[in-house]
């Protein structure tokens, strides 16, 4: 009664950032047998050789997020569910 588990449809939290914020129409499709972040970086022409490259890729993505409006509504709905759960009586 004091635990709520919610999910979201994103492969990775990067995908919750609206692609238009990065100047792309959609996040690249990455085959299941490829690490999603590595595949995204490769398809966007970003360095992706090692974990340091992947970590650096987050910075330009994060820099494009300045408000909730820059995130996909599906993620925001899950966050609102969690906020409601912890701020209202639920048991």
Coordinates of C-alpha atoms in Angstrom, one line a residue:
X1 CA 0.0 0.0 0.0
X2 CA 3.0 2.3 0.3
X3 CA 4.7 1.4 -2.9
X4 CA 3.9 2.5 -6.4
X5 CA 5.8 1.2 -9.4
X6 CA 5.2 2.9 -12.7
X7 CA 6.9 2.4 -16.1
X8 CA 7.4 4.4 -19.2
X9 CA 7.7 3.5 -22.9
X10 CA 11.2 4.8 -23.4
X11 CA 14.3 2.6 -24.0
X12 CA 16.3 5.2 -22.1
X13 CA 15.6 8.6 -20.5
X14 CA 17.4 10.3 -23.4
X15 CA 14.4 9.3 -25.5
X16 CA 12.0 11.3 -23.2
X17 CA 13.6 14.5 -24.6
X18 CA 11.5 15.7 -27.5
X19 CA 13.6 15.0 -30.6
X20 CA 12.7 18.5 -32.0
X21 CA 14.7 20.0 -29.2
X22 CA 17.8 18.4 -30.8
X23 CA 16.8 19.4 -34.3
X24 CA 15.8 15.9 -35.4
X25 CA 12.4 14.6 -36.5
X26 CA 12.7 11.4 -34.4
X27 CA 15.1 9.5 -32.3
X28 CA 17.0 7.0 -34.5
X29 CA 15.8 3.4 -34.6
X30 CA 18.5 1.1 -33.1
X31 CA 18.5 -2.6 -33.5
X32 CA 17.9 -4.6 -30.3
X33 CA 21.3 -6.2 -30.5
X34 CA 23.0 -2.8 -30.3
X35 CA 23.4 -0.7 -27.1
X36 CA 20.8 2.0 -27.5
X37 CA 22.9 4.9 -26.5
X38 CA 25.8 3.7 -28.7
X39 CA 23.5 3.2 -31.6
X40 CA 21.9 6.6 -31.2
X41 CA 25.3 8.3 -31.0
X42 CA 26.5 6.4 -34.1
X43 CA 23.4 7.3 -36.1
X44 CA 23.6 10.9 -35.1
X45 CA 27.3 11.1 -36.1
X46 CA 28.4 11.6 -32.5
X47 CA 31.5 10.0 -31.0
X48 CA 30.5 6.6 -29.5
X49 CA 33.7 4.6 -29.0
X50 CA 33.6 4.2 -25.3
X51 CA 31.6 5.1 -22.1
X52 CA 33.3 8.5 -21.9
X53 CA 31.9 9.4 -25.3
X54 CA 28.4 8.2 -24.3
X55 CA 28.6 10.2 -21.1
X56 CA 29.7 13.4 -23.0
X57 CA 26.7 12.9 -25.4
X58 CA 24.3 13.5 -22.5
X59 CA 25.5 17.1 -22.1
X60 CA 24.2 18.5 -25.4
X61 CA 21.0 16.6 -24.9
X62 CA 20.5 17.9 -21.4
X63 CA 21.4 21.4 -22.5
X64 CA 18.4 21.5 -24.7
X65 CA 16.0 20.9 -21.8
X66 CA 14.9 24.0 -20.0
X67 CA 11.4 23.1 -18.9
X68 CA 8.9 20.3 -18.8
X69 CA 7.7 21.3 -22.2
X70 CA 10.9 19.9 -23.7
X71 CA 10.0 16.4 -22.4
X72 CA 7.5 13.9 -23.9
X73 CA 4.1 14.0 -22.2
X74 CA 4.2 10.2 -21.6
X75 CA 7.1 10.7 -19.1
X76 CA 5.4 13.7 -17.5
X77 CA 2.2 11.6 -16.9
X78 CA 4.3 9.0 -15.0
X79 CA 6.0 11.7 -12.9
X80 CA 2.6 13.2 -12.1
X81 CA 1.4 9.8 -11.0
X82 CA 4.3 9.5 -8.6
X83 CA 3.8 13.0 -7.2
X84 CA 0.1 12.3 -6.6
X85 CA 1.0 9.1 -4.9
X86 CA 3.4 10.6 -2.4
X87 CA 1.4 13.7 -1.7
X88 CA -2.1 12.3 -1.2
X89 CA -3.5 9.7 1.0
X90 CA -3.3 6.3 -0.8
X91 CA -3.9 3.8 1.9

